[in-house]
Amino acid sequence: MFQPHHFGLLFSKAHAENAQKHRHDMPIEKAWDFLNHYTPKSDFENAQTNGLRYRFSDDMQSGALTLDLLEKHASTPLDRTRKFADLVTEAFVFVQCFELVRDHPDMTDSKLMHLLEKFSDNRNQLYQHNDEHDLSLSQFLWLTTLNMATSIALEDETGFDECVTVYKQTIDEEVHPEGYLPRAIEEGSAHVNFTNQLTSVQALILMAE
């Protein structure tokens, strides 16, 4: 049975405990200082920062704030006039924020279901965009990364396995022996090619995590 750990998409409880244990050791001390004193500049940053403060410091007030921002996000329709890359990365981060506060005492069953429905809807709408447009390799890999994150949140084993298949095929078929992805450097100028290469690798790293 598919039962992923719901602690945060990119780290485990052991990671958090290690960060607590070494909070006065460099370079972790600097990371703690940044987390505790950074002033978010948007709802998007607010949700991330306070979600991390809840997860790493058990700050209930911060967790409640992230949950409020997630509910606000869930009540906002997906604006498909925005750049596709921005929509996908923002949707991914909100799933991560959800996983950070999934066990918060204020997370009622109704809130949980409302948020899961929103994440599923985001995924479906963005895959519809995929059906309607010819995506670059980078865009497709980021969409797959979002699908993997959403599948973890929904405990959707079929969706998760599909993403694993895409990941393995990309590593086997797309990664050049010299360390680059040919399809990512065949799509435009040198600047575009570099950006596509970088963002493609970012997506692969997130899936591996």
Coordinates of N, CA and C in Angstrom, one line a residue:
M1 N 0.8 -1.2 0.0 CA 0.0 0.0 0.0 C 0.9 1.3 0.0
F2 N 0.5 2.2 -0.8 CA 1.3 3.4 -1.0 C 1.0 4.4 0.2
Q3 N 2.0 4.6 1.1 CA 1.8 5.4 2.3 C 3.0 6.3 2.4
P4 N 3.1 7.4 1.7 CA 4.3 8.3 1.8 C 4.3 9.0 3.1
H5 N 5.5 9.3 3.5 CA 5.7 10.1 4.8 C 5.2 11.5 4.5
H6 N 4.4 12.1 5.4 CA 3.9 13.5 5.3 C 4.6 14.4 6.3
F7 N 5.8 14.8 5.9 CA 6.6 15.6 6.8 C 7.1 16.9 6.1
G8 N 7.2 16.8 4.8 CA 7.7 17.8 3.9 C 8.3 17.0 2.7
L9 N 8.1 17.6 1.5 CA 8.5 16.8 0.3 C 10.0 16.6 0.2
L10 N 10.8 17.5 0.8 CA 12.2 17.5 0.5 C 13.1 17.1 1.6
F11 N 12.5 16.7 2.7 CA 13.3 16.3 3.9 C 12.5 15.5 4.8
S12 N 13.1 14.9 5.8 CA 12.4 14.0 6.7 C 12.5 14.5 8.1
K13 N 11.8 13.8 9.0 CA 11.9 14.1 10.5 C 13.4 14.1 10.9
A14 N 14.1 13.1 10.4 CA 15.5 12.9 10.8 C 16.3 14.2 10.4
H15 N 16.0 14.7 9.3 CA 16.7 16.0 8.8 C 16.4 17.1 9.8
A16 N 15.2 17.2 10.2 CA 14.8 18.3 11.1 C 15.5 18.1 12.5
E17 N 15.5 16.9 12.9 CA 16.1 16.6 14.2 C 17.6 16.9 14.1
N18 N 18.2 16.6 13.0 CA 19.7 16.9 12.8 C 19.9 18.4 12.8
A19 N 19.0 19.2 12.2 CA 19.1 20.6 12.1 C 19.0 21.2 13.5
Q20 N 18.1 20.6 14.3 CA 17.9 21.1 15.7 C 19.2 20.8 16.5
K21 N 19.7 19.6 16.4 CA 20.9 19.2 17.1 C 22.1 20.0 16.8
H22 N 22.3 20.5 15.6 CA 23.4 21.2 15.2 C 23.1 22.7 14.9
R23 N 22.1 23.2 15.5 CA 21.7 24.6 15.2 C 22.7 25.6 15.6
H24 N 23.7 25.3 16.4 CA 24.7 26.3 16.8 C 26.1 26.0 16.1
D25 N 26.0 25.0 15.1 CA 27.2 24.7 14.3 C 27.1 25.3 13.0
M26 N 28.2 25.8 12.4 CA 28.2 26.3 11.1 C 28.3 25.2 10.1
P27 N 27.6 25.3 8.9 CA 26.9 26.5 8.4 C 25.4 26.5 8.8
I28 N 25.0 25.4 9.6 CA 23.5 25.3 9.9 C 23.1 26.5 10.8
E29 N 24.0 27.1 11.6 CA 23.6 28.2 12.4 C 23.2 29.4 11.5
K30 N 23.8 29.6 10.4 CA 23.4 30.7 9.5 C 22.1 30.5 8.9
A31 N 21.8 29.2 8.6 CA 20.5 28.9 8.0 C 19.4 29.1 9.0
W32 N 19.6 28.8 10.3 CA 18.7 29.1 11.4 C 18.4 30.6 11.5
D33 N 19.5 31.3 11.5 CA 19.4 32.8 11.6 C 18.6 33.4 10.5
F34 N 18.8 32.9 9.3 CA 18.0 33.4 8.1 C 16.6 33.0 8.3
L35 N 16.3 31.8 8.7 CA 14.9 31.3 8.8 C 14.2 32.1 9.9
N36 N 14.8 32.4 11.0 CA 14.2 33.1 12.1 C 14.0 34.6 11.9
H37 N 14.8 35.2 11.0 CA 14.8 36.7 10.9 C 14.4 37.2 9.5
Y38 N 14.2 36.3 8.5 CA 13.8 36.7 7.2 C 12.4 37.3 7.2
T39 N 12.2 38.4 6.5 CA 10.9 39.0 6.4 C 10.4 38.7 5.0
P40 N 9.3 37.8 4.9 CA 8.8 37.5 3.6 C 8.2 38.7 2.9
K41 N 8.3 38.7 1.5 CA 7.8 39.8 0.7 C 6.5 39.6 0.0
S42 N 5.9 38.4 0.2 CA 4.7 38.1 -0.5 C 4.0 37.0 0.2
D43 N 2.7 36.7 -0.1 CA 2.0 35.6 0.4 C 2.8 34.3 0.1
F44 N 3.3 34.2 -1.1 CA 4.0 33.0 -1.6 C 5.2 32.7 -0.6
E45 N 6.0 33.8 -0.4 CA 7.2 33.6 0.5 C 6.7 33.4 2.0
N46 N 5.6 34.0 2.3 CA 5.1 33.9 3.7 C 4.7 32.5 4.0
A47 N 4.0 31.8 3.0 CA 3.6 30.4 3.2 C 4.8 29.5 3.4
Q48 N 5.8 29.7 2.6 CA 7.0 28.9 2.7 C 7.8 29.1 4.0
T49 N 8.0 30.4 4.3 CA 8.9 30.7 5.5 C 8.2 30.2 6.7
N50 N 6.9 30.5 6.9 CA 6.2 30.1 8.1 C 6.0 28.6 8.2
G51 N 5.8 28.0 7.0 CA 5.7 26.5 7.0 C 7.0 25.9 7.5
L52 N 8.1 26.4 7.1 CA 9.4 25.9 7.6 C 9.6 26.2 9.1
R53 N 9.2 27.3 9.5 CA 9.3 27.7 11.0 C 8.4 26.7 11.8
Y54 N 7.3 26.4 11.3 CA 6.4 25.4 12.0 C 7.1 24.0 12.0
R55 N 7.6 23.6 10.9 CA 8.2 22.2 10.8 C 9.5 22.1 11.6
F56 N 10.3 23.1 11.6 CA 11.6 23.0 12.2 C 11.6 23.5 13.7
S57 N 10.7 24.4 14.0 CA 10.7 24.9 15.4 C 9.4 24.7 16.1
D58 N 8.5 23.9 15.5 CA 7.2 23.7 16.2 C 6.5 25.0 16.5
D59 N 6.6 26.0 15.7 CA 6.0 27.3 15.9 C 4.5 27.2 15.4
M60 N 3.6 27.1 16.4 CA 2.2 26.9 16.0 C 1.6 28.1 15.3
Q61 N 2.0 29.3 15.7 CA 1.5 30.5 15.1 C 1.9 30.6 13.7
S62 N 3.1 30.2 13.4 CA 3.6 30.3 12.0 C 2.9 29.2 11.2
G63 N 2.7 28.1 11.8 CA 1.9 27.0 11.0 C 0.5 27.4 10.7
A64 N -0.1 28.1 11.6 CA -1.5 28.6 11.4 C -1.5 29.6 10.3
L65 N -0.5 30.5 10.3 CA -0.4 31.5 9.2 C -0.3 30.8 7.8
T66 N 0.6 29.8 7.7 CA 0.7 29.1 6.5 C -0.6 28.4 6.1
L67 N -1.3 27.8 7.0 CA -2.6 27.2 6.7 C -3.6 28.2 6.2
D68 N -3.6 29.4 6.8 CA -4.5 30.5 6.3 C -4.2 30.8 4.9
L69 N -2.9 30.9 4.6 CA -2.5 31.3 3.2 C -2.8 30.2 2.2
L70 N -2.7 29.0 2.7 CA -3.1 27.8 1.8 C -4.5 27.9 1.5
E71 N -5.4 28.2 2.5 CA -6.8 28.3 2.2 C -7.1 29.4 1.2
K72 N -6.4 30.5 1.4 CA -6.5 31.6 0.4 C -6.2 31.2 -1.0
H73 N -5.1 30.5 -1.1 CA -4.7 29.9 -2.4 C -5.7 29.0 -3.0
A74 N -6.3 28.2 -2.1 CA -7.3 27.2 -2.6 C -8.6 27.9 -3.1
S75 N -8.8 29.1 -2.6 CA -10.0 29.8 -3.0 C -9.8 30.7 -4.3
T76 N -8.5 30.7 -4.8 CA -8.2 31.5 -5.9 C -8.1 30.7 -7.2
P77 N -8.9 31.0 -8.2 CA -8.8 30.2 -9.5 C -7.4 30.3 -10.1
L78 N -7.0 29.2 -10.8 CA -5.7 29.2 -11.5 C -5.8 30.1 -12.7
D79 N -4.9 31.1 -12.7 CA -4.9 32.1 -13.8 C -4.0 31.6 -14.9
R80 N -4.6 31.0 -15.9 CA -3.8 30.4 -17.0 C -3.3 31.4 -18.0
T81 N -3.5 32.7 -17.7 CA -2.9 33.7 -18.6 C -1.4 34.0 -18.1
R82 N -1.1 33.5 -16.9 CA 0.3 33.7 -16.5 C 1.2 32.7 -17.1
K83 N 2.5 33.0 -17.0 CA 3.5 32.1 -17.6 C 3.4 30.7 -17.0
F84 N 3.5 29.7 -17.9 CA 3.3 28.3 -17.5 C 4.3 27.9 -16.4
A85 N 5.6 28.3 -16.6 CA 6.6 27.9 -15.6 C 6.3 28.5 -14.2
D86 N 5.8 29.7 -14.2 CA 5.4 30.3 -12.9 C 4.3 29.6 -12.2
L87 N 3.3 29.2 -13.0 CA 2.1 28.4 -12.5 C 2.6 27.1 -11.9
V88 N 3.4 26.4 -12.6 CA 3.8 25.1 -12.2 C 4.7 25.2 -10.9
T89 N 5.7 26.1 -10.9 CA 6.6 26.1 -9.7 C 5.8 26.6 -8.5
E90 N 4.9 27.6 -8.7 CA 4.1 28.1 -7.6 C 3.2 26.9 -7.0
A91 N 2.6 26.2 -7.9 CA 1.7 25.1 -7.5 C 2.5 24.0 -6.7
F92 N 3.7 23.8 -7.2 CA 4.6 22.8 -6.5 C 4.9 23.3 -5.1
V93 N 5.3 24.6 -4.9 CA 5.7 25.1 -3.6 C 4.5 25.1 -2.7
F94 N 3.3 25.4 -3.2 CA 2.1 25.3 -2.3 C 1.8 23.9 -1.8
V95 N 2.1 22.9 -2.7 CA 2.0 21.5 -2.2 C 3.0 21.2 -1.1
Q96 N 4.2 21.7 -1.3 CA 5.2 21.6 -0.3 C 4.8 22.2 1.0
C97 N 4.3 23.4 1.0 CA 3.8 24.1 2.2 C 2.7 23.3 2.9
F98 N 1.8 22.8 2.1 CA 0.8 21.9 2.6 C 1.4 20.7 3.4
E99 N 2.3 20.1 2.8 CA 3.0 18.9 3.5 C 3.7 19.4 4.8
L100 N 4.2 20.6 4.8 CA 4.8 21.1 6.0 C 3.9 21.2 7.2
V101 N 2.6 21.6 6.9 CA 1.7 21.9 8.0 C 0.5 20.9 8.0
R102 N 0.6 19.8 7.3 CA -0.4 18.8 7.2 C -0.9 18.3 8.6
D103 N 0.0 18.2 9.5 CA -0.3 17.7 10.8 C -0.6 18.8 11.9
H104 N -0.8 20.1 11.4 CA -1.0 21.2 12.3 C -2.4 21.0 13.0
P105 N -2.6 21.3 14.3 CA -3.8 21.1 14.9 C -5.0 21.8 14.3
D106 N -4.8 22.9 13.6 CA -5.9 23.6 12.9 C -6.3 23.0 11.6
M107 N -5.6 22.0 11.1 CA -5.9 21.3 9.9 C -7.1 20.3 10.1
T108 N -8.3 20.8 9.9 CA -9.5 20.0 10.0 C -9.7 19.1 8.8
D109 N -10.5 18.1 8.9 CA -10.8 17.2 7.8 C -11.3 18.0 6.6
S110 N -12.2 19.0 6.8 CA -12.8 19.7 5.7 C -11.7 20.6 5.0
K111 N -10.8 21.2 5.8 CA -9.7 22.0 5.2 C -8.8 21.0 4.4
L112 N -8.5 19.9 5.0 CA -7.6 18.9 4.3 C -8.2 18.6 2.9
M113 N -9.5 18.2 2.9 CA -10.1 17.8 1.6 C -10.2 19.0 0.6
H114 N -10.5 20.2 1.1 CA -10.5 21.3 0.3 C -9.2 21.6 -0.4
L115 N -8.1 21.5 0.3 CA -6.8 21.7 -0.2 C -6.4 20.6 -1.2
L116 N -6.7 19.4 -0.9 CA -6.3 18.3 -1.8 C -7.1 18.4 -3.1
E117 N -8.4 18.8 -3.0 CA -9.1 19.0 -4.2 C -8.5 20.1 -5.1
K118 N -8.0 21.2 -4.4 CA -7.4 22.3 -5.2 C -6.1 21.8 -5.8
F119 N -5.3 21.0 -5.1 CA -4.1 20.5 -5.7 C -4.3 19.6 -6.9
S120 N -5.4 18.8 -6.8 CA -5.7 17.9 -7.9 C -6.2 18.7 -9.1
D121 N -7.0 19.7 -8.8 CA -7.5 20.6 -9.9 C -6.4 21.3 -10.6
N122 N -5.4 21.8 -9.8 CA -4.3 22.5 -10.4 C -3.6 21.6 -11.4
R123 N -3.3 20.4 -10.9 CA -2.6 19.4 -11.7 C -3.4 19.1 -13.0
N124 N -4.7 18.9 -12.9 CA -5.5 18.5 -14.1 C -5.5 19.7 -15.1
Q125 N -5.6 20.9 -14.6 CA -5.6 22.1 -15.5 C -4.3 22.2 -16.2
L126 N -3.2 22.0 -15.5 CA -1.9 22.2 -16.1 C -1.6 21.1 -17.1
Y127 N -2.1 19.9 -16.8 CA -1.9 18.8 -17.8 C -2.8 19.1 -19.0
Q128 N -3.9 19.7 -18.8 CA -4.7 20.1 -20.0 C -3.9 21.1 -20.9
H129 N -3.2 22.0 -20.2 CA -2.3 22.9 -20.9 C -1.2 22.1 -21.7
N130 N -0.7 21.1 -21.1 CA 0.3 20.2 -21.8 C -0.3 19.6 -23.0
D131 N -1.6 19.2 -22.9 CA -2.3 18.6 -24.1 C -2.5 19.6 -25.2
E132 N -2.6 20.9 -24.9 CA -2.9 21.9 -25.8 C -1.7 22.6 -26.4
H133 N -0.5 22.4 -25.8 CA 0.7 23.1 -26.3 C 1.9 22.1 -26.4
D134 N 2.8 22.5 -27.2 CA 4.1 21.7 -27.3 C 5.1 22.2 -26.3
L135 N 5.2 21.5 -25.2 CA 6.0 21.9 -24.1 C 7.5 21.6 -24.4
S136 N 8.4 22.5 -23.8 CA 9.8 22.2 -23.9 C 10.1 21.0 -22.9
L137 N 11.3 20.5 -23.0 CA 11.7 19.4 -22.0 C 11.6 19.9 -20.6
S138 N 12.1 21.1 -20.4 CA 12.1 21.7 -19.0 C 10.7 21.8 -18.5
Q139 N 9.8 22.4 -19.3 CA 8.4 22.5 -18.9 C 7.8 21.2 -18.5
F140 N 8.0 20.2 -19.4 CA 7.4 18.9 -19.2 C 8.0 18.2 -17.9
L141 N 9.3 18.4 -17.6 CA 9.9 17.8 -16.4 C 9.3 18.5 -15.2
W142 N 9.1 19.8 -15.2 CA 8.6 20.5 -14.1 C 7.1 20.1 -13.9
L143 N 6.4 19.9 -14.9 CA 5.0 19.4 -14.8 C 5.0 18.0 -14.1
T144 N 6.0 17.2 -14.5 CA 6.1 15.9 -13.9 C 6.4 16.0 -12.4
T145 N 7.3 16.9 -12.1 CA 7.7 17.2 -10.7 C 6.4 17.6 -9.9
L146 N 5.6 18.5 -10.4 CA 4.4 18.9 -9.8 C 3.5 17.6 -9.6
N147 N 3.4 16.8 -10.6 CA 2.5 15.6 -10.5 C 3.0 14.7 -9.4
M148 N 4.3 14.5 -9.3 CA 4.9 13.7 -8.3 C 4.5 14.2 -6.9
A149 N 4.7 15.5 -6.7 CA 4.4 16.2 -5.4 C 2.9 16.0 -5.1
T150 N 2.1 16.3 -6.1 CA 0.6 16.2 -5.9 C 0.2 14.7 -5.6
S151 N 0.8 13.8 -6.2 CA 0.5 12.4 -6.0 C 0.9 12.0 -4.6
I152 N 2.0 12.5 -4.1 CA 2.4 12.2 -2.7 C 1.3 12.8 -1.7
A153 N 0.9 14.1 -2.0 CA -0.1 14.7 -1.1 C -1.4 13.9 -1.1
L154 N -1.8 13.4 -2.4 CA -3.1 12.7 -2.5 C -3.0 11.2 -2.2
E155 N -1.7 10.8 -2.0 CA -1.5 9.3 -1.8 C -2.0 8.6 -3.0
D156 N -1.6 9.1 -4.2 CA -2.0 8.6 -5.5 C -0.9 7.7 -6.0
E157 N -0.9 6.5 -5.8 CA 0.2 5.6 -6.2 C 0.4 5.5 -7.7
T158 N -0.7 5.5 -8.5 CA -0.6 5.4 -9.9 C 0.1 6.7 -10.5
G159 N -0.3 7.8 -10.0 CA 0.3 9.1 -10.5 C 1.8 9.1 -10.1
F160 N 2.1 8.7 -8.9 CA 3.5 8.6 -8.5 C 4.3 7.7 -9.3
D161 N 3.8 6.5 -9.6 CA 4.5 5.6 -10.4 C 4.8 6.1 -11.8
E162 N 3.8 6.8 -12.4 CA 4.0 7.4 -13.7 C 5.1 8.4 -13.7
C163 N 5.3 9.1 -12.6 CA 6.4 10.1 -12.5 C 7.7 9.4 -12.4
V164 N 7.7 8.3 -11.7 CA 9.0 7.6 -11.5 C 9.4 7.0 -12.9
T165 N 8.4 6.6 -13.7 CA 8.7 6.1 -15.0 C 9.3 7.2 -15.9
V166 N 8.7 8.4 -15.8 CA 9.3 9.5 -16.6 C 10.7 9.8 -16.2
Y167 N 10.9 9.9 -14.9 CA 12.2 10.2 -14.3 C 13.3 9.2 -14.9
K168 N 13.0 7.9 -14.8 CA 13.9 6.9 -15.2 C 14.2 6.9 -16.7
Q169 N 13.1 7.2 -17.5 CA 13.3 7.3 -18.9 C 14.1 8.5 -19.3
T170 N 13.9 9.6 -18.6 CA 14.7 10.8 -18.8 C 16.2 10.5 -18.5
I171 N 16.5 9.9 -17.4 CA 17.9 9.6 -17.1 C 18.5 8.6 -18.1
D172 N 17.7 7.6 -18.5 CA 18.2 6.6 -19.4 C 18.4 7.1 -20.9
E173 N 17.4 8.0 -21.3 CA 17.3 8.3 -22.7 C 17.7 9.8 -23.0
E174 N 17.6 10.7 -22.1 CA 17.8 12.1 -22.4 C 19.2 12.6 -21.9
V175 N 19.7 12.0 -20.8 CA 21.0 12.6 -20.3 C 22.2 12.1 -21.2
H176 N 22.9 13.0 -21.8 CA 24.0 12.7 -22.6 C 25.2 12.2 -21.8
P177 N 26.0 11.3 -22.3 CA 27.1 10.8 -21.5 C 28.1 11.9 -21.0
E178 N 28.1 13.0 -21.7 CA 29.0 14.1 -21.3 C 28.4 15.0 -20.3
G179 N 27.1 14.7 -19.9 CA 26.6 15.4 -18.8 C 25.5 16.5 -19.1
Y180 N 24.9 16.4 -20.3 CA 23.9 17.4 -20.6 C 22.7 16.7 -21.3
L181 N 21.6 17.5 -21.4 CA 20.4 16.9 -22.0 C 20.3 17.5 -23.4
P182 N 20.5 16.8 -24.5 CA 20.5 17.4 -25.8 C 19.2 18.1 -26.2
R183 N 18.1 17.6 -25.8 CA 16.8 18.2 -26.1 C 16.7 19.6 -25.5
A184 N 17.4 19.8 -24.3 CA 17.3 21.1 -23.6 C 18.1 22.1 -24.3
I185 N 19.1 21.7 -25.2 CA 19.9 22.7 -25.8 C 19.6 22.8 -27.3
E186 N 18.5 22.4 -27.7 CA 18.1 22.5 -29.1 C 16.9 23.4 -29.3
E187 N 16.6 24.3 -28.4 CA 15.3 25.0 -28.4 C 15.5 26.5 -28.5
G188 N 16.6 27.0 -28.8 CA 16.7 28.5 -28.9 C 18.1 29.0 -28.8
S189 N 18.2 30.2 -28.3 CA 19.5 30.9 -28.2 C 20.3 30.3 -27.1
A190 N 21.6 30.7 -27.0 CA 22.5 30.2 -25.9 C 21.9 30.4 -24.5
H191 N 21.3 31.6 -24.3 CA 20.7 31.9 -23.0 C 19.5 31.0 -22.8
V192 N 18.7 30.8 -23.7 CA 17.5 29.9 -23.6 C 18.0 28.5 -23.3
N193 N 19.0 28.1 -24.1 CA 19.5 26.7 -23.9 C 20.0 26.5 -22.5
F194 N 20.8 27.5 -22.0 CA 21.4 27.4 -20.7 C 20.3 27.3 -19.6
T195 N 19.3 28.2 -19.8 CA 18.1 28.2 -18.8 C 17.4 26.9 -18.8
N196 N 17.1 26.4 -20.0 CA 16.4 25.1 -20.1 C 17.2 23.9 -19.5
Q197 N 18.5 24.0 -19.7 CA 19.3 22.9 -19.2 C 19.3 23.0 -17.6
L198 N 19.4 24.2 -17.1 CA 19.4 24.4 -15.6 C 18.1 24.0 -15.0
T199 N 17.0 24.5 -15.6 CA 15.7 24.2 -15.0 C 15.3 22.7 -15.2
S200 N 15.8 22.1 -16.2 CA 15.5 20.6 -16.4 C 16.2 19.8 -15.3
V201 N 17.5 20.2 -15.0 CA 18.2 19.5 -14.0 C 17.6 19.8 -12.6
Q202 N 17.1 21.0 -12.4 CA 16.4 21.3 -11.1 C 15.3 20.4 -10.9
A203 N 14.4 20.2 -11.9 CA 13.3 19.3 -11.8 C 13.7 17.9 -11.5
L204 N 14.7 17.4 -12.2 CA 15.2 16.0 -12.0 C 15.7 15.9 -10.6
I205 N 16.4 16.9 -10.0 CA 16.9 16.8 -8.7 C 15.7 16.7 -7.7
L206 N 14.7 17.6 -7.9 CA 13.5 17.6 -7.0 C 12.8 16.2 -7.0
M207 N 12.7 15.6 -8.2 CA 12.1 14.3 -8.3 C 12.9 13.3 -7.5
A208 N 14.2 13.4 -7.7 CA 15.1 12.4 -7.0 C 15.0 12.5 -5.5
E209 N 14.8 13.8 -5.0 CA 14.6 14.0 -3.5 C 13.4 13.3 -3.0

